């Protein structure tokens, strides 16, 4: 049912592995790691326009906040009328709430797809969702768009000695399946790669949240619900990366780091662009008001009333 996600994700990952594998070698761990990173960059590039619209939507929500609150107070006892008036207000200002969550809605299935595709390079485990294949059968079974040669290449690849499809908590049966492809990795080797990635991902999540919250209006920040969400974003979510990190394979941690680094850069570039646009807009409005305003010391122009019929007759 989810093949519509798995095949495109595996195709993008396959493309970038071929690009970097042609330079570094197909079995090189950095070639596979860079393929994961550039899968993220490809996705985020495709989502750049919706992301910019998301920022604009957030700005519009802040600008329309007083009017929305006024409607909520006015129609507090009539939910149907309140919803109709809210839709009318949104339509008048070209406001689409869906654009505010579209990037996140698209990224979620891609994350699930990447997790499944990466996990399917090694199907020897017997846990939830695993197939319990023998190492030989697994190495000779294609993985979506990847051939058996690609599967064996992935199993042979190491990033500082650790396969990127394992986690700190991977069972020994999964680790043992790597024996014919570079030897059985140790938990210490995996941890030496995974822990720094966990720390970087956690810090990046925190600083992304800090940069986003710095853009909140005082009215939004003062809202009790917003205050709770802000604390979750600043502290609980980054902590969740550290707590959940040992259960995530190294490739997923790479995805998390790359995604947060892109978000950090994108926020600064997009906000700077929108700030320049709004500054130019305000400057243009101020210039128009200056041109339209009467010069100091001059009386406003008054329109002459048309002469009445009797006065025209007297002049004749």
CSV table of C-alpha atoms in Angstrom, one decimal:
chain,number,residue,atom,x,y,z
A,1,UNK,CA,0.0,0.0,0.0
A,2,UNK,CA,2.9,2.4,0.8
A,3,UNK,CA,4.9,1.4,-2.3
A,4,UNK,CA,3.9,4.7,-3.7
A,5,UNK,CA,6.2,6.2,-1.1
A,6,UNK,CA,8.9,3.5,-0.9
A,7,UNK,CA,9.7,3.4,-4.6
A,8,UNK,CA,10.2,7.2,-5.1
A,9,UNK,CA,12.3,7.4,-1.9
A,10,UNK,CA,14.5,4.5,-2.9
A,11,UNK,CA,14.9,6.0,-6.4
A,12,UNK,CA,16.2,9.3,-5.1
A,13,UNK,CA,18.5,7.5,-2.7
A,14,UNK,CA,19.7,5.2,-5.5
A,15,UNK,CA,20.4,8.2,-7.7
A,16,UNK,CA,22.5,10.0,-5.2
A,17,UNK,CA,24.4,6.8,-4.3
A,18,UNK,CA,25.3,6.4,-7.9
A,19,UNK,CA,26.5,10.0,-8.0
A,20,UNK,CA,28.7,9.8,-4.9
A,21,UNK,CA,29.6,6.1,-5.5
A,22,UNK,CA,31.1,6.9,-8.9
A,23,UNK,CA,33.6,9.2,-7.1
A,24,UNK,CA,34.2,7.5,-3.7
A,25,UNK,CA,33.4,3.9,-4.6
A,26,UNK,CA,30.1,2.1,-4.4
A,27,UNK,CA,30.9,0.4,-1.1
A,28,UNK,CA,32.2,3.5,0.6
A,29,UNK,CA,30.3,4.5,3.7
A,30,UNK,CA,30.6,8.2,3.0
A,31,UNK,CA,29.0,7.6,-0.4
A,32,UNK,CA,25.9,6.1,1.3
A,33,UNK,CA,25.9,8.7,4.0
A,34,UNK,CA,26.0,11.5,1.5
A,35,UNK,CA,23.2,9.8,-0.5
A,36,UNK,CA,21.0,10.0,2.6
A,37,UNK,CA,22.0,13.6,3.2
A,38,UNK,CA,21.2,14.7,-0.4
A,39,UNK,CA,17.9,12.8,-0.3
A,40,UNK,CA,17.0,15.2,2.5
A,41,UNK,CA,18.3,18.2,0.5
A,42,UNK,CA,16.3,17.0,-2.6
A,43,UNK,CA,13.1,16.8,-0.6
A,44,UNK,CA,13.6,20.1,1.1
A,45,UNK,CA,14.4,21.8,-2.3
A,46,UNK,CA,11.1,20.5,-3.6
A,47,UNK,CA,9.3,21.8,-0.5
A,48,UNK,CA,11.0,25.3,-0.6
A,49,UNK,CA,8.0,27.1,-2.1
A,50,UNK,CA,5.5,25.6,0.3
A,51,UNK,CA,7.9,26.4,3.2
A,52,UNK,CA,8.0,30.1,2.1
A,53,UNK,CA,4.2,30.0,1.9
A,54,UNK,CA,4.1,28.5,5.4
A,55,UNK,CA,6.1,31.5,6.8
A,56,UNK,CA,3.8,33.9,5.0
A,57,UNK,CA,0.8,32.0,6.4
A,58,UNK,CA,2.2,32.4,9.9
A,59,UNK,CA,2.7,36.1,9.4
A,60,UNK,CA,-0.8,36.4,8.1
A,61,UNK,CA,-2.1,34.6,11.2
A,62,UNK,CA,-0.3,37.1,13.4
A,63,UNK,CA,-1.7,40.1,11.5
A,64,UNK,CA,-5.3,38.7,11.5
A,65,UNK,CA,-5.0,37.7,15.2
A,66,UNK,CA,-7.0,40.7,16.5
A,67,UNK,CA,-9.8,40.3,13.9
A,68,UNK,CA,-10.0,36.5,14.6
A,69,UNK,CA,-10.3,37.2,18.4
A,70,UNK,CA,-13.0,39.8,17.7
A,71,UNK,CA,-15.0,37.2,15.6
A,72,UNK,CA,-14.6,34.6,18.3
A,73,UNK,CA,-15.9,37.0,21.0
A,74,UNK,CA,-18.8,38.2,18.7
A,75,UNK,CA,-20.0,34.7,17.8
A,76,UNK,CA,-19.0,32.9,21.0
A,77,UNK,CA,-22.4,31.3,21.2
A,78,UNK,CA,-22.8,30.4,17.5
A,79,UNK,CA,-20.1,28.0,16.3
A,80,UNK,CA,-21.5,27.7,12.8
A,81,UNK,CA,-21.7,31.4,12.3
A,82,UNK,CA,-18.2,31.8,13.7
A,83,UNK,CA,-16.8,29.3,11.3
A,84,UNK,CA,-18.5,30.9,8.4
A,85,UNK,CA,-17.2,34.4,9.3
A,86,UNK,CA,-13.7,32.9,9.8
A,87,UNK,CA,-13.8,31.4,6.4
A,88,UNK,CA,-15.0,34.7,4.9
A,89,UNK,CA,-12.1,36.6,6.6
A,90,UNK,CA,-9.6,34.1,5.4
A,91,UNK,CA,-10.9,34.3,1.8
A,92,UNK,CA,-10.8,38.1,1.8
A,93,UNK,CA,-7.1,38.1,2.8
A,94,UNK,CA,-6.1,35.0,0.7
A,95,UNK,CA,-5.2,33.1,3.8
A,96,UNK,CA,-4.9,29.3,3.6
A,97,UNK,CA,-4.3,27.5,7.0
A,98,UNK,CA,-3.4,24.3,5.2
A,99,UNK,CA,-0.2,25.9,3.8
A,100,UNK,CA,1.0,26.3,7.4
A,101,UNK,CA,1.3,22.5,7.9
A,102,UNK,CA,1.9,21.2,4.3
A,103,UNK,CA,5.7,20.8,4.6
A,104,UNK,CA,5.3,18.8,7.8
A,105,UNK,CA,2.6,16.7,6.2
A,106,UNK,CA,4.8,15.8,3.2
A,107,UNK,CA,7.9,15.2,5.3
A,108,UNK,CA,6.3,12.6,7.6
A,109,UNK,CA,5.6,9.9,4.9
A,110,UNK,CA,9.0,10.5,3.4
A,111,UNK,CA,10.6,9.9,6.8
A,112,UNK,CA,8.6,6.7,7.2
A,113,UNK,CA,9.6,5.7,3.6
A,114,UNK,CA,13.3,6.3,4.2
A,115,UNK,CA,13.1,4.4,7.5
A,116,UNK,CA,11.5,1.4,5.8
A,117,UNK,CA,13.8,1.4,2.8
A,118,UNK,CA,16.9,1.6,5.0
A,119,UNK,CA,15.7,-1.1,7.3
A,120,UNK,CA,14.9,-3.3,4.3
A,121,UNK,CA,18.6,-3.5,3.4
A,122,UNK,CA,18.9,-5.9,6.4
A,123,UNK,CA,15.9,-8.1,6.9
A,124,UNK,CA,17.5,-10.7,9.1
A,125,UNK,CA,16.0,-9.5,12.4
A,126,UNK,CA,13.1,-11.2,14.0
A,127,UNK,CA,11.5,-8.2,15.8
A,128,UNK,CA,8.4,-6.3,14.9
A,129,UNK,CA,8.1,-5.8,11.1
A,130,UNK,CA,11.2,-7.8,10.3
A,131,UNK,CA,11.2,-10.8,8.0
A,132,UNK,CA,13.7,-13.1,9.7
A,133,UNK,CA,15.7,-13.8,6.5
A,134,UNK,CA,19.0,-15.7,6.6
A,135,UNK,CA,22.0,-13.5,5.8
A,136,UNK,CA,22.4,-15.3,2.5
A,137,UNK,CA,18.8,-14.8,1.4
A,138,UNK,CA,18.8,-11.2,2.5
A,139,UNK,CA,22.0,-10.4,0.6
A,140,UNK,CA,20.5,-11.9,-2.6
A,141,UNK,CA,17.1,-10.2,-2.4
A,142,UNK,CA,16.6,-6.8,-4.1
A,143,UNK,CA,15.3,-3.9,-2.0
A,144,UNK,CA,12.8,-1.9,-4.1
A,145,UNK,CA,14.7,-0.2,-6.8
A,146,UNK,CA,18.1,-1.4,-5.4
A,147,UNK,CA,19.6,-4.6,-7.0
A,148,UNK,CA,21.2,-7.4,-5.0
A,149,UNK,CA,24.6,-5.9,-5.8
A,150,UNK,CA,23.4,-2.6,-4.2
A,151,UNK,CA,22.1,-4.5,-1.2
A,152,UNK,CA,25.5,-6.2,-0.8
A,153,UNK,CA,27.3,-2.8,-1.3
A,154,UNK,CA,25.2,-1.3,1.5
A,155,UNK,CA,26.0,-4.1,3.9
A,156,UNK,CA,29.7,-3.7,3.1
A,157,UNK,CA,29.7,0.0,3.6
A,158,UNK,CA,31.1,1.4,6.9
A,159,UNK,CA,31.0,4.9,8.4
A,160,UNK,CA,34.0,5.1,10.8
A,161,UNK,CA,33.6,1.3,11.2
A,162,UNK,CA,29.9,1.2,11.7
A,163,UNK,CA,27.2,0.1,9.2
A,164,UNK,CA,24.7,3.0,8.7
A,165,UNK,CA,21.7,0.6,8.9
A,166,UNK,CA,22.2,-0.3,12.5
A,167,UNK,CA,21.4,1.3,15.8
A,168,UNK,CA,23.0,1.1,19.3
A,169,UNK,CA,20.2,-1.2,20.4
A,170,UNK,CA,20.2,-3.4,17.3
A,171,UNK,CA,20.0,-7.1,18.3
A,172,UNK,CA,23.0,-9.4,18.0
A,173,UNK,CA,21.3,-11.4,15.2
A,174,UNK,CA,21.2,-8.3,13.1
A,175,UNK,CA,24.8,-7.4,13.8
A,176,UNK,CA,25.9,-11.0,13.0
A,177,UNK,CA,24.4,-10.7,9.5
A,178,UNK,CA,27.2,-8.3,8.6
A,179,UNK,CA,29.9,-10.9,9.2
A,180,UNK,CA,30.5,-11.7,5.5
A,181,UNK,CA,30.4,-8.0,4.6
A,182,UNK,CA,33.2,-6.4,6.6
A,183,UNK,CA,32.8,-8.2,9.9
A,184,UNK,CA,30.5,-8.0,12.9
A,185,UNK,CA,30.4,-4.4,14.2
A,186,UNK,CA,30.6,-3.8,17.9
A,187,UNK,CA,28.2,-1.8,20.0
A,188,UNK,CA,31.1,0.5,21.0
A,189,UNK,CA,31.9,1.3,17.3
A,190,UNK,CA,28.2,2.0,16.6
A,191,UNK,CA,27.9,4.2,19.7
A,192,UNK,CA,31.0,6.2,18.7
A,193,UNK,CA,29.3,7.2,15.5
A,194,UNK,CA,25.7,7.4,16.7
A,195,UNK,CA,26.1,9.4,19.9
A,196,UNK,CA,27.8,12.5,18.2
A,197,UNK,CA,25.0,12.5,15.6
A,198,UNK,CA,22.4,12.3,18.4
A,199,UNK,CA,24.0,15.3,20.2
A,200,UNK,CA,24.2,17.3,17.0
A,201,UNK,CA,20.6,16.5,16.1
A,202,UNK,CA,19.4,17.4,19.6
A,203,UNK,CA,21.3,20.8,19.5
A,204,UNK,CA,20.1,21.5,16.0
A,205,UNK,CA,16.5,20.8,17.1
A,206,UNK,CA,16.8,23.2,20.0
A,207,UNK,CA,18.4,26.1,18.1
A,208,UNK,CA,15.8,25.7,15.3
A,209,UNK,CA,13.1,26.0,17.8
A,210,UNK,CA,14.8,29.0,19.4
A,211,UNK,CA,15.1,30.8,16.0
A,212,UNK,CA,11.5,30.1,15.2
A,213,UNK,CA,10.2,31.3,18.6
A,214,UNK,CA,12.2,34.5,18.3
A,215,UNK,CA,9.8,35.4,15.5
A,216,UNK,CA,6.7,35.0,17.6
A,217,UNK,CA,4.6,38.1,18.4
A,218,UNK,CA,4.3,39.0,22.1
A,219,UNK,CA,0.6,38.3,22.0
A,220,UNK,CA,1.2,34.7,20.7
A,221,UNK,CA,4.0,34.1,23.2
A,222,UNK,CA,1.7,35.2,26.0
A,223,UNK,CA,-0.9,32.6,25.2
A,224,UNK,CA,-0.9,29.8,27.8
A,225,UNK,CA,-1.2,27.1,25.1
A,226,UNK,CA,1.6,28.7,23.1
A,227,UNK,CA,3.8,28.9,26.2
A,228,UNK,CA,3.4,25.1,26.8
A,229,UNK,CA,4.1,24.3,23.1
A,230,UNK,CA,7.2,26.6,23.2
A,231,UNK,CA,8.7,24.7,26.1
A,232,UNK,CA,8.0,21.4,24.4
A,233,UNK,CA,9.8,22.7,21.2
A,234,UNK,CA,12.7,24.1,23.2
A,235,UNK,CA,13.4,21.3,25.6
A,236,UNK,CA,11.3,18.2,25.3
A,237,UNK,CA,11.7,17.6,21.6
A,238,UNK,CA,15.5,17.9,21.7
A,239,UNK,CA,15.6,15.7,24.7
A,240,UNK,CA,13.4,13.2,22.8
A,241,UNK,CA,16.1,13.0,20.2
A,242,UNK,CA,18.7,12.0,22.8
A,243,UNK,CA,16.3,9.5,24.5
A,244,UNK,CA,15.2,7.9,21.2
A,245,UNK,CA,18.5,8.1,19.4
A,246,UNK,CA,19.8,4.7,20.6
A,247,UNK,CA,16.8,3.1,18.9
A,248,UNK,CA,17.4,4.9,15.6
A,249,UNK,CA,19.7,3.5,12.9
A,250,UNK,CA,22.7,5.7,12.0
A,251,UNK,CA,21.2,6.6,8.6
A,252,UNK,CA,18.1,8.0,10.3
A,253,UNK,CA,20.3,10.1,12.6
A,254,UNK,CA,22.0,11.4,9.5
A,255,UNK,CA,18.6,12.2,8.0
A,256,UNK,CA,17.7,14.1,11.2
A,257,UNK,CA,20.9,16.1,11.3
A,258,UNK,CA,20.7,17.0,7.6
A,259,UNK,CA,17.1,18.0,7.9
A,260,UNK,CA,17.7,20.2,10.9
A,261,UNK,CA,20.8,21.9,9.4
A,262,UNK,CA,18.8,22.7,6.2
A,263,UNK,CA,15.9,24.0,8.4
A,264,UNK,CA,18.3,26.3,10.3
A,265,UNK,CA,19.8,27.8,7.1
A,266,UNK,CA,16.4,28.0,5.4
A,267,UNK,CA,14.8,29.9,8.3
A,268,UNK,CA,17.4,32.6,8.2
A,269,UNK,CA,17.4,33.0,4.4
A,270,UNK,CA,13.6,32.9,4.1
A,271,UNK,CA,12.9,35.3,7.1
A,272,UNK,CA,15.6,37.7,5.7
A,273,UNK,CA,13.9,37.7,2.3
A,274,UNK,CA,10.4,38.2,3.7
A,275,UNK,CA,11.7,41.0,6.0
A,276,UNK,CA,13.2,42.8,3.0
A,277,UNK,CA,9.9,42.4,1.1
A,278,UNK,CA,7.9,43.8,4.0
A,279,UNK,CA,10.3,46.7,4.6
A,280,UNK,CA,10.1,47.6,0.9
A,281,UNK,CA,6.3,47.3,1.1
A,282,UNK,CA,6.1,49.6,4.1
A,283,UNK,CA,8.5,52.1,2.5
A,284,UNK,CA,6.3,52.2,-0.7
A,285,UNK,CA,3.2,52.8,1.4
A,286,UNK,CA,4.9,55.5,3.3
A,287,UNK,CA,6.0,57.2,0.1
A,288,UNK,CA,2.5,57.1,-1.3
A,289,UNK,CA,1.1,58.7,1.8
A,290,UNK,CA,3.7,61.4,1.6
A,291,UNK,CA,2.9,62.2,-2.0
A,292,UNK,CA,-0.9,62.2,-1.3
A,293,UNK,CA,-0.6,64.4,1.8
A,294,UNK,CA,-1.0,68.3,1.3
A,295,UNK,CA,2.2,70.4,1.6
A,296,UNK,CA,2.7,72.2,4.9
A,297,UNK,CA,1.0,75.7,4.9
A,298,UNK,CA,-1.4,74.9,2.1
A,299,UNK,CA,-5.2,74.5,2.4
A,300,UNK,CA,-6.7,71.3,1.3
A,301,UNK,CA,-8.3,71.7,-2.2
A,302,UNK,CA,-12.1,72.1,-2.1
A,303,UNK,CA,-14.4,71.3,-4.9
A,304,UNK,CA,-16.6,74.1,-6.2
A,305,UNK,CA,-20.3,73.5,-6.1
A,306,UNK,CA,-21.9,73.6,-9.5
A,307,UNK,CA,-23.9,76.9,-10.1
A,308,UNK,CA,-27.6,76.7,-9.7
A,309,UNK,CA,-30.0,77.1,-12.6
A,310,UNK,CA,-31.2,80.5,-11.3
A,311,UNK,CA,-27.7,81.9,-11.1
A,312,UNK,CA,-27.0,80.7,-14.7
A,313,UNK,CA,-30.1,82.5,-15.9
A,314,UNK,CA,-29.1,85.8,-14.2
A,315,UNK,CA,-25.7,85.7,-15.8
A,316,UNK,CA,-27.4,85.2,-19.2
